């Protein structure tokens, strides 16, 4: 069975390739190791820099960004660009990236930018030279850094996307994929979900239809699931159970939804409650939906950096 394929910064995989000879033991990556195929890359050692080495940084020259070793005033920009192009041209079938935050080579959004020959960085933060090439080439698959993945919501979104992409690649029948993932896809964007439905209802889907369907799945996953979309879906599901429930049960569930709406409980509490009803009424179609378990349960961790857990 295929697993999601991720490319990650080598130093996040406990490999001592940082400028100071150190590495990181990243918890999310340790957790993921069993469930995904990991490929590592260190662009700085990839261009021939040694371990340990002098630190390098991003410098801004007019409107251009350069990768520079300030102590010896060496410009590595062209070498890094060439390495990135060569590396990316040899990548096959990748589903996502986890890159090292703040690195002038790997950082995706929070890299310090310095004016030429100055000690203090400017206010604006940027991308690393290597990662900017990844972002340019891969606009449809998730790219995150290990710092952002400490946030529960961002991690949940990232894992959901990479495992859904993997499901799409593994499933022999697009119709089966659609049926199992319908609620999840709907929770991203109803309009694109309707486009997917219109493709799937064709009697004989040809290769063009299948390609269009797959591209639309990537498009839908580029959206964000928000609270109101999720609430509407749950309310619709609950509607069909209501007639079998007592007034107290209905009130209890309505209060649960209000708690969620007001940020008092996480979405997972609502999911558990609706799963209990789906189990009680033996609603197999619903229980099969990836909406409830979009990625292996072992990867669920409530660890959070403290920002916005309650999506
Ligand atoms: S951040 Fe990127 S370039 Fe720096 S040590 Fe890690 S993998 Fe290598």
mmCIF file of C-alpha atoms and ligand atoms in Angstrom:
data_model
loop_
_atom_site.group_PDB
_atom_site.id
_atom_site.type_symbol
_atom_site.label_atom_id
_atom_site.label_comp_id
_atom_site.label_asym_id
_atom_site.label_seq_id
_atom_site.Cartn_x
_atom_site.Cartn_y
_atom_site.Cartn_z
ATOM 1 C CA UNK A 1 0.000 0.000 0.000
ATOM 2 C CA UNK A 2 1.358 3.396 -0.993
ATOM 3 C CA UNK A 3 2.084 5.833 1.853
ATOM 4 C CA UNK A 4 2.124 9.636 1.499
ATOM 5 C CA UNK A 5 5.538 10.765 0.304
ATOM 6 C CA UNK A 6 7.034 13.775 2.083
ATOM 7 C CA UNK A 7 10.238 15.649 1.465
ATOM 8 C CA UNK A 8 11.676 17.165 4.633
ATOM 9 C CA UNK A 9 14.669 19.243 5.648
ATOM 10 C CA UNK A 10 17.380 16.804 6.641
ATOM 11 C CA UNK A 11 18.229 18.477 9.973
ATOM 12 C CA UNK A 12 14.629 17.838 11.155
ATOM 13 C CA UNK A 13 15.322 14.146 10.827
ATOM 14 C CA UNK A 14 17.999 14.159 13.566
ATOM 15 C CA UNK A 15 20.773 14.450 10.984
ATOM 16 C CA UNK A 16 23.573 16.774 12.066
ATOM 17 C CA UNK A 17 23.855 18.950 8.985
ATOM 18 C CA UNK A 18 23.199 22.393 10.513
ATOM 19 C CA UNK A 19 25.844 25.089 10.318
ATOM 20 C CA UNK A 20 26.771 24.419 13.966
ATOM 21 C CA UNK A 21 26.844 20.625 13.613
ATOM 22 C CA UNK A 22 23.533 20.202 15.399
ATOM 23 C CA UNK A 23 20.208 18.680 14.347
ATOM 24 C CA UNK A 24 16.608 18.703 15.562
ATOM 25 C CA UNK A 25 14.611 15.824 16.916
ATOM 26 C CA UNK A 26 11.242 16.934 15.647
ATOM 27 C CA UNK A 27 8.289 15.272 17.417
ATOM 28 C CA UNK A 28 5.881 15.480 14.485
ATOM 29 C CA UNK A 29 8.417 13.882 12.168
ATOM 30 C CA UNK A 30 9.163 11.131 14.719
ATOM 31 C CA UNK A 31 5.435 10.436 14.875
ATOM 32 C CA UNK A 32 5.059 10.451 11.103
ATOM 33 C CA UNK A 33 7.982 8.129 10.327
ATOM 34 C CA UNK A 34 5.900 4.936 10.427
ATOM 35 C CA UNK A 35 3.043 6.318 8.319
ATOM 36 C CA UNK A 36 4.725 8.192 5.490
ATOM 37 C CA UNK A 37 7.698 7.761 3.182
ATOM 38 C CA UNK A 38 10.265 10.389 4.069
ATOM 39 C CA UNK A 39 12.929 11.722 1.763
ATOM 40 C CA UNK A 40 15.401 14.208 3.228
ATOM 41 C CA UNK A 41 17.333 17.040 1.662
ATOM 42 C CA UNK A 42 19.892 19.505 2.995
ATOM 43 C CA UNK A 43 20.384 22.147 0.313
ATOM 44 C CA UNK A 44 23.338 23.786 2.100
ATOM 45 C CA UNK A 45 25.422 20.610 2.269
ATOM 46 C CA UNK A 46 23.939 19.848 -1.167
ATOM 47 C CA UNK A 47 25.818 22.809 -2.634
ATOM 48 C CA UNK A 48 29.012 21.611 -0.955
ATOM 49 C CA UNK A 49 29.045 23.577 2.316
ATOM 50 C CA UNK A 50 30.757 21.801 5.197
ATOM 51 C CA UNK A 51 29.551 20.966 8.701
ATOM 52 C CA UNK A 52 30.255 23.038 10.745
ATOM 53 C CA UNK A 53 30.292 26.171 8.614
ATOM 54 C CA UNK A 54 29.874 29.905 8.920
ATOM 55 C CA UNK A 55 26.219 30.960 9.080
ATOM 56 C CA UNK A 56 24.655 32.289 5.902
ATOM 57 C CA UNK A 57 21.743 34.684 5.567
ATOM 58 C CA UNK A 58 19.379 36.394 3.137
ATOM 59 C CA UNK A 59 20.437 39.889 2.069
ATOM 60 C CA UNK A 60 18.287 42.283 0.101
ATOM 61 C CA UNK A 61 19.881 44.160 -2.790
ATOM 62 C CA UNK A 62 17.343 46.605 -4.280
ATOM 63 C CA UNK A 63 14.502 44.203 -5.150
ATOM 64 C CA UNK A 64 16.671 41.051 -5.280
ATOM 65 C CA UNK A 65 17.308 38.539 -2.495
ATOM 66 C CA UNK A 66 20.687 36.850 -2.162
ATOM 67 C CA UNK A 67 22.027 33.997 -0.076
ATOM 68 C CA UNK A 68 25.220 35.324 1.406
ATOM 69 C CA UNK A 69 27.908 34.284 3.871
ATOM 70 C CA UNK A 70 28.509 37.720 5.428
ATOM 71 C CA UNK A 71 31.798 36.877 7.200
ATOM 72 C CA UNK A 72 33.592 36.256 3.883
ATOM 73 C CA UNK A 73 31.101 38.047 1.628
ATOM 74 C CA UNK A 74 30.443 34.944 -0.488
ATOM 75 C CA UNK A 75 27.290 34.872 -2.593
ATOM 76 C CA UNK A 76 25.748 31.387 -2.856
ATOM 77 C CA UNK A 77 22.517 32.432 -4.612
ATOM 78 C CA UNK A 78 23.214 30.997 -8.075
ATOM 79 C CA UNK A 79 24.572 27.733 -6.665
ATOM 80 C CA UNK A 80 21.490 27.323 -4.497
ATOM 81 C CA UNK A 81 19.115 28.108 -7.383
ATOM 82 C CA UNK A 82 20.854 25.542 -9.579
ATOM 83 C CA UNK A 83 20.789 22.942 -6.811
ATOM 84 C CA UNK A 84 17.059 23.568 -6.252
ATOM 85 C CA UNK A 85 16.240 23.242 -9.950
ATOM 86 C CA UNK A 86 18.248 20.048 -10.295
ATOM 87 C CA UNK A 87 16.772 18.562 -7.118
ATOM 88 C CA UNK A 88 13.197 19.433 -8.044
ATOM 89 C CA UNK A 89 13.543 18.111 -11.572
ATOM 90 C CA UNK A 90 14.372 14.691 -10.089
ATOM 91 C CA UNK A 91 11.487 14.514 -7.642
ATOM 92 C CA UNK A 92 8.894 11.936 -8.395
ATOM 93 C CA UNK A 93 5.363 11.885 -7.071
ATOM 94 C CA UNK A 94 5.649 13.910 -3.848
ATOM 95 C CA UNK A 95 2.627 14.711 -1.644
ATOM 96 C CA UNK A 96 3.986 17.396 0.678
ATOM 97 C CA UNK A 97 6.980 19.147 2.236
ATOM 98 C CA UNK A 98 8.056 19.887 5.809
ATOM 99 C CA UNK A 99 10.871 22.412 5.803
ATOM 100 C CA UNK A 100 12.951 24.000 8.552
ATOM 101 C CA UNK A 101 11.529 27.300 9.722
ATOM 102 C CA UNK A 102 13.652 30.470 9.714
ATOM 103 C CA UNK A 103 16.442 28.928 7.624
ATOM 104 C CA UNK A 104 17.783 31.180 4.826
ATOM 105 C CA UNK A 105 17.703 28.105 2.583
ATOM 106 C CA UNK A 106 14.662 26.108 3.779
ATOM 107 C CA UNK A 107 12.370 28.627 5.563
ATOM 108 C CA UNK A 108 9.000 29.138 3.916
ATOM 109 C CA UNK A 109 7.848 32.465 5.402
ATOM 110 C CA UNK A 110 9.699 33.661 8.481
ATOM 111 C CA UNK A 111 13.275 34.082 7.293
ATOM 112 C CA UNK A 112 15.137 37.163 8.499
ATOM 113 C CA UNK A 113 16.194 39.476 5.684
ATOM 114 C CA UNK A 114 19.207 41.750 6.131
ATOM 115 C CA UNK A 115 20.257 44.860 4.284
ATOM 116 C CA UNK A 116 23.716 44.435 2.723
ATOM 117 C CA UNK A 117 26.536 44.642 5.303
ATOM 118 C CA UNK A 118 24.140 45.447 8.188
ATOM 119 C CA UNK A 119 23.864 43.648 11.501
ATOM 120 C CA UNK A 120 20.134 44.210 12.051
ATOM 121 C CA UNK A 121 17.484 42.541 9.931
ATOM 122 C CA UNK A 122 14.721 44.555 8.291
ATOM 123 C CA UNK A 123 11.136 44.196 9.512
ATOM 124 C CA UNK A 124 9.957 42.238 6.522
ATOM 125 C CA UNK A 125 10.500 38.466 6.622
ATOM 126 C CA UNK A 126 10.888 36.282 3.576
ATOM 127 C CA UNK A 127 11.444 32.832 2.120
ATOM 128 C CA UNK A 128 14.617 30.806 1.881
ATOM 129 C CA UNK A 129 16.210 30.563 -1.552
ATOM 130 C CA UNK A 130 15.718 26.776 -1.854
ATOM 131 C CA UNK A 131 12.169 26.775 -0.452
ATOM 132 C CA UNK A 132 11.108 29.641 -2.742
ATOM 133 C CA UNK A 133 11.731 27.312 -5.689
ATOM 134 C CA UNK A 134 9.612 24.592 -4.056
ATOM 135 C CA UNK A 135 6.784 27.045 -3.412
ATOM 136 C CA UNK A 136 6.997 28.261 -7.017
ATOM 137 C CA UNK A 137 6.783 24.740 -8.448
ATOM 138 C CA UNK A 138 4.321 23.068 -6.059
ATOM 139 C CA UNK A 139 1.311 25.303 -5.659
ATOM 140 C CA UNK A 140 -1.182 22.483 -5.141
ATOM 141 C CA UNK A 141 0.366 20.349 -2.408
ATOM 142 C CA UNK A 142 0.876 21.220 1.266
ATOM 143 C CA UNK A 143 4.152 22.870 2.227
ATOM 144 C CA UNK A 144 4.706 23.572 5.917
ATOM 145 C CA UNK A 145 7.495 24.183 8.365
ATOM 146 C CA UNK A 146 8.048 22.272 11.619
ATOM 147 C CA UNK A 147 7.272 25.393 13.674
ATOM 148 C CA UNK A 148 3.803 25.848 12.193
ATOM 149 C CA UNK A 149 3.079 22.121 12.571
ATOM 150 C CA UNK A 150 3.268 22.532 16.354
ATOM 151 C CA UNK A 151 -0.123 24.205 16.013
ATOM 152 C CA UNK A 152 -2.924 21.640 16.285
ATOM 153 C CA UNK A 153 -5.099 23.147 13.535
ATOM 154 C CA UNK A 154 -2.287 23.587 11.031
ATOM 155 C CA UNK A 155 -1.060 20.039 11.707
ATOM 156 C CA UNK A 156 -4.599 18.645 11.367
ATOM 157 C CA UNK A 157 -5.022 20.459 8.048
ATOM 158 C CA UNK A 158 -1.633 19.299 6.746
ATOM 159 C CA UNK A 159 -2.210 15.644 7.692
ATOM 160 C CA UNK A 160 -5.735 15.677 6.288
ATOM 161 C CA UNK A 161 -4.463 16.966 2.955
ATOM 162 C CA UNK A 162 -1.515 14.615 2.532
ATOM 163 C CA UNK A 163 -3.558 11.536 3.433
ATOM 164 C CA UNK A 164 -6.448 12.594 1.181
ATOM 165 C CA UNK A 165 -4.030 13.092 -1.724
ATOM 166 C CA UNK A 166 -2.600 9.661 -0.947
ATOM 167 C CA UNK A 167 -6.094 8.117 -0.884
ATOM 168 C CA UNK A 168 -6.777 9.630 -4.283
ATOM 169 C CA UNK A 169 -3.613 8.037 -5.640
ATOM 170 C CA UNK A 170 -4.287 4.638 -4.008
ATOM 171 C CA UNK A 171 -7.976 4.211 -4.798
ATOM 172 C CA UNK A 172 -8.569 2.179 -7.949
ATOM 173 C CA UNK A 173 -12.038 3.599 -8.442
ATOM 174 C CA UNK A 174 -12.641 7.337 -8.470
ATOM 175 C CA UNK A 175 -16.259 6.654 -7.594
ATOM 176 C CA UNK A 176 -15.187 4.798 -4.425
ATOM 177 C CA UNK A 177 -12.854 7.665 -3.525
ATOM 178 C CA UNK A 178 -15.660 10.157 -4.058
ATOM 179 C CA UNK A 179 -18.124 8.213 -1.943
ATOM 180 C CA UNK A 180 -15.748 7.759 0.984
ATOM 181 C CA UNK A 181 -14.502 11.347 0.898
ATOM 182 C CA UNK A 182 -17.672 13.201 0.004
ATOM 183 C CA UNK A 183 -18.247 14.843 3.402
ATOM 184 C CA UNK A 184 -14.611 15.779 3.766
ATOM 185 C CA UNK A 185 -14.483 17.341 0.288
ATOM 186 C CA UNK A 186 -17.744 19.162 0.940
ATOM 187 C CA UNK A 187 -16.294 20.596 4.142
ATOM 188 C CA UNK A 188 -13.641 22.379 2.038
ATOM 189 C CA UNK A 189 -15.796 24.040 -0.602
ATOM 190 C CA UNK A 190 -19.368 23.297 -1.620
ATOM 191 C CA UNK A 191 -19.096 24.847 -5.079
ATOM 192 C CA UNK A 192 -16.082 22.786 -6.140
ATOM 193 C CA UNK A 193 -17.688 19.767 -4.496
ATOM 194 C CA UNK A 194 -20.675 20.235 -6.829
ATOM 195 C CA UNK A 195 -18.277 20.331 -9.794
ATOM 196 C CA UNK A 196 -16.843 17.018 -8.579
ATOM 197 C CA UNK A 197 -20.347 15.574 -8.332
ATOM 198 C CA UNK A 198 -21.096 16.668 -11.886
ATOM 199 C CA UNK A 199 -18.007 14.845 -13.127
ATOM 200 C CA UNK A 200 -18.709 11.697 -11.152
ATOM 201 C CA UNK A 201 -22.324 11.300 -12.307
ATOM 202 C CA UNK A 202 -21.239 10.806 -15.924
ATOM 203 C CA UNK A 203 -21.916 7.236 -16.932
ATOM 204 C CA UNK A 204 -18.650 6.560 -18.661
ATOM 205 C CA UNK A 205 -15.876 8.732 -17.358
ATOM 206 C CA UNK A 206 -13.041 8.972 -19.835
ATOM 207 C CA UNK A 207 -9.398 9.776 -19.001
ATOM 208 C CA UNK A 208 -10.001 13.525 -19.410
ATOM 209 C CA UNK A 209 -12.832 13.374 -16.886
ATOM 210 C CA UNK A 210 -10.625 11.482 -14.444
ATOM 211 C CA UNK A 211 -7.819 14.014 -14.816
ATOM 212 C CA UNK A 212 -10.273 16.867 -14.374
ATOM 213 C CA UNK A 213 -11.678 15.180 -11.256
ATOM 214 C CA UNK A 214 -8.203 14.736 -9.752
ATOM 215 C CA UNK A 215 -7.208 18.320 -10.485
ATOM 216 C CA UNK A 216 -10.412 19.512 -8.828
ATOM 217 C CA UNK A 217 -9.563 17.489 -5.706
ATOM 218 C CA UNK A 218 -6.225 19.306 -5.483
ATOM 219 C CA UNK A 219 -8.094 22.583 -6.023
ATOM 220 C CA UNK A 220 -10.629 21.874 -3.283
ATOM 221 C CA UNK A 221 -7.874 20.950 -0.816
ATOM 222 C CA UNK A 222 -6.286 24.337 -1.377
ATOM 223 C CA UNK A 223 -9.252 25.854 0.470
ATOM 224 C CA UNK A 224 -9.729 26.083 4.216
ATOM 225 C CA UNK A 225 -12.330 24.272 6.267
ATOM 226 C CA UNK A 226 -13.961 26.812 8.514
ATOM 227 C CA UNK A 227 -16.238 26.552 11.507
ATOM 228 C CA UNK A 228 -19.455 27.480 9.696
ATOM 229 C CA UNK A 229 -18.951 24.911 6.905
ATOM 230 C CA UNK A 230 -18.243 22.199 9.458
ATOM 231 C CA UNK A 231 -21.204 23.205 11.619
ATOM 232 C CA UNK A 232 -23.606 23.093 8.671
ATOM 233 C CA UNK A 233 -22.425 19.630 7.713
ATOM 234 C CA UNK A 234 -22.834 18.315 11.250
ATOM 235 C CA UNK A 235 -26.284 19.910 11.570
ATOM 236 C CA UNK A 236 -27.389 18.210 8.325
ATOM 237 C CA UNK A 237 -26.131 14.844 9.527
ATOM 238 C CA UNK A 238 -27.822 15.282 12.882
ATOM 239 C CA UNK A 239 -31.157 16.145 11.218
ATOM 240 C CA UNK A 240 -31.635 12.555 10.058
ATOM 241 C CA UNK A 241 -31.133 11.139 13.574
ATOM 242 C CA UNK A 242 -33.346 13.682 15.288
ATOM 243 C CA UNK A 243 -36.634 11.840 14.809
ATOM 244 C CA UNK A 244 -35.268 8.890 16.807
ATOM 245 C CA UNK A 245 -33.985 10.954 19.715
ATOM 246 C CA UNK A 246 -35.534 12.306 22.877
ATOM 247 C CA UNK A 247 -35.936 16.023 23.507
ATOM 248 C CA UNK A 248 -33.137 15.879 26.091
ATOM 249 C CA UNK A 249 -30.756 14.256 23.633
ATOM 250 C CA UNK A 250 -31.557 16.869 20.977
ATOM 251 C CA UNK A 251 -31.019 19.685 23.490
ATOM 252 C CA UNK A 252 -27.763 18.165 24.664
ATOM 253 C CA UNK A 253 -26.430 17.969 21.096
ATOM 254 C CA UNK A 254 -27.603 21.503 20.262
ATOM 255 C CA UNK A 255 -25.742 22.790 23.331
ATOM 256 C CA UNK A 256 -22.648 20.884 22.248
ATOM 257 C CA UNK A 257 -22.788 22.674 18.891
ATOM 258 C CA UNK A 258 -23.150 26.025 20.660
ATOM 259 C CA UNK A 259 -20.099 25.236 22.829
ATOM 260 C CA UNK A 260 -18.159 24.461 19.675
ATOM 261 C CA UNK A 261 -19.433 27.584 17.942
ATOM 262 C CA UNK A 262 -18.303 29.710 20.921
ATOM 263 C CA UNK A 263 -14.870 28.135 21.061
ATOM 264 C CA UNK A 264 -15.455 26.246 24.326
ATOM 265 C CA UNK A 265 -14.797 22.752 22.948
ATOM 266 C CA UNK A 266 -12.812 21.421 19.974
ATOM 267 C CA UNK A 267 -14.388 20.041 16.812
ATOM 268 C CA UNK A 268 -13.217 16.538 17.792
ATOM 269 C CA UNK A 269 -15.779 16.535 20.667
ATOM 270 C CA UNK A 270 -18.595 17.174 18.180
ATOM 271 C CA UNK A 271 -17.221 14.461 15.894
ATOM 272 C CA UNK A 272 -17.163 11.906 18.742
ATOM 273 C CA UNK A 273 -20.791 12.708 19.611
ATOM 274 C CA UNK A 274 -22.024 12.317 16.033
ATOM 275 C CA UNK A 275 -20.024 9.095 15.646
ATOM 276 C CA UNK A 276 -21.807 7.692 18.697
ATOM 277 C CA UNK A 277 -25.155 8.290 16.957
ATOM 278 C CA UNK A 278 -23.853 6.858 13.669
ATOM 279 C CA UNK A 279 -22.773 3.719 15.560
ATOM 280 C CA UNK A 280 -26.057 3.493 17.459
ATOM 281 C CA UNK A 281 -28.069 3.695 14.209
ATOM 282 C CA UNK A 282 -25.572 1.492 12.328
ATOM 283 C CA UNK A 283 -25.079 4.196 9.723
ATOM 284 C CA UNK A 284 -22.280 2.441 7.830
ATOM 285 C CA UNK A 285 -22.112 4.997 5.008
ATOM 286 C CA UNK A 286 -21.420 7.732 7.496
ATOM 287 C CA UNK A 287 -18.954 5.724 9.567
ATOM 288 C CA UNK A 288 -16.958 4.994 6.396
ATOM 289 C CA UNK A 289 -16.499 8.676 5.684
ATOM 290 C CA UNK A 290 -12.922 9.975 5.908
ATOM 291 C CA UNK A 291 -14.424 13.161 7.344
ATOM 292 C CA UNK A 292 -14.249 11.429 10.754
ATOM 293 C CA UNK A 293 -10.784 9.905 10.409
ATOM 294 C CA UNK A 294 -8.926 11.629 7.586
ATOM 295 C CA UNK A 295 -5.577 10.236 8.753
ATOM 296 C CA UNK A 296 -4.399 7.401 11.049
ATOM 297 C CA UNK A 297 -5.729 7.843 14.564
ATOM 298 C CA UNK A 298 -2.220 7.255 15.960
ATOM 299 C CA UNK A 299 -1.176 10.585 14.440
ATOM 300 C CA UNK A 300 -3.724 12.540 16.449
ATOM 301 C CA UNK A 301 -1.996 14.480 19.158
ATOM 302 C CA UNK A 302 -3.621 17.271 21.119
ATOM 303 C CA UNK A 303 -0.220 18.955 21.585
ATOM 304 C CA UNK A 304 -0.554 22.535 20.495
ATOM 305 C CA UNK A 305 1.528 25.658 20.368
ATOM 306 C CA UNK A 306 -1.393 27.467 21.977
ATOM 307 C CA UNK A 307 -2.802 29.373 19.019
ATOM 308 C CA UNK A 308 -6.230 28.651 17.581
ATOM 309 C CA UNK A 309 -6.718 25.061 18.620
ATOM 310 C CA UNK A 310 -10.467 25.311 18.368
ATOM 311 C CA UNK A 311 -11.098 25.454 14.649
HETATM 312 S S1 LIG B 1 17.692 24.105 7.481
HETATM 313 FE FE1 LIG B 1 17.903 23.195 5.467
HETATM 314 S S2 LIG B 1 19.906 23.886 4.781
HETATM 315 FE FE2 LIG B 1 19.851 24.226 6.965
HETATM 316 S S3 LIG B 1 20.750 22.416 7.869
HETATM 317 FE FE3 LIG B 1 18.548 22.085 7.773
HETATM 318 S S4 LIG B 1 18.220 21.041 5.871
HETATM 319 FE FE4 LIG B 1 20.261 21.911 5.754
#
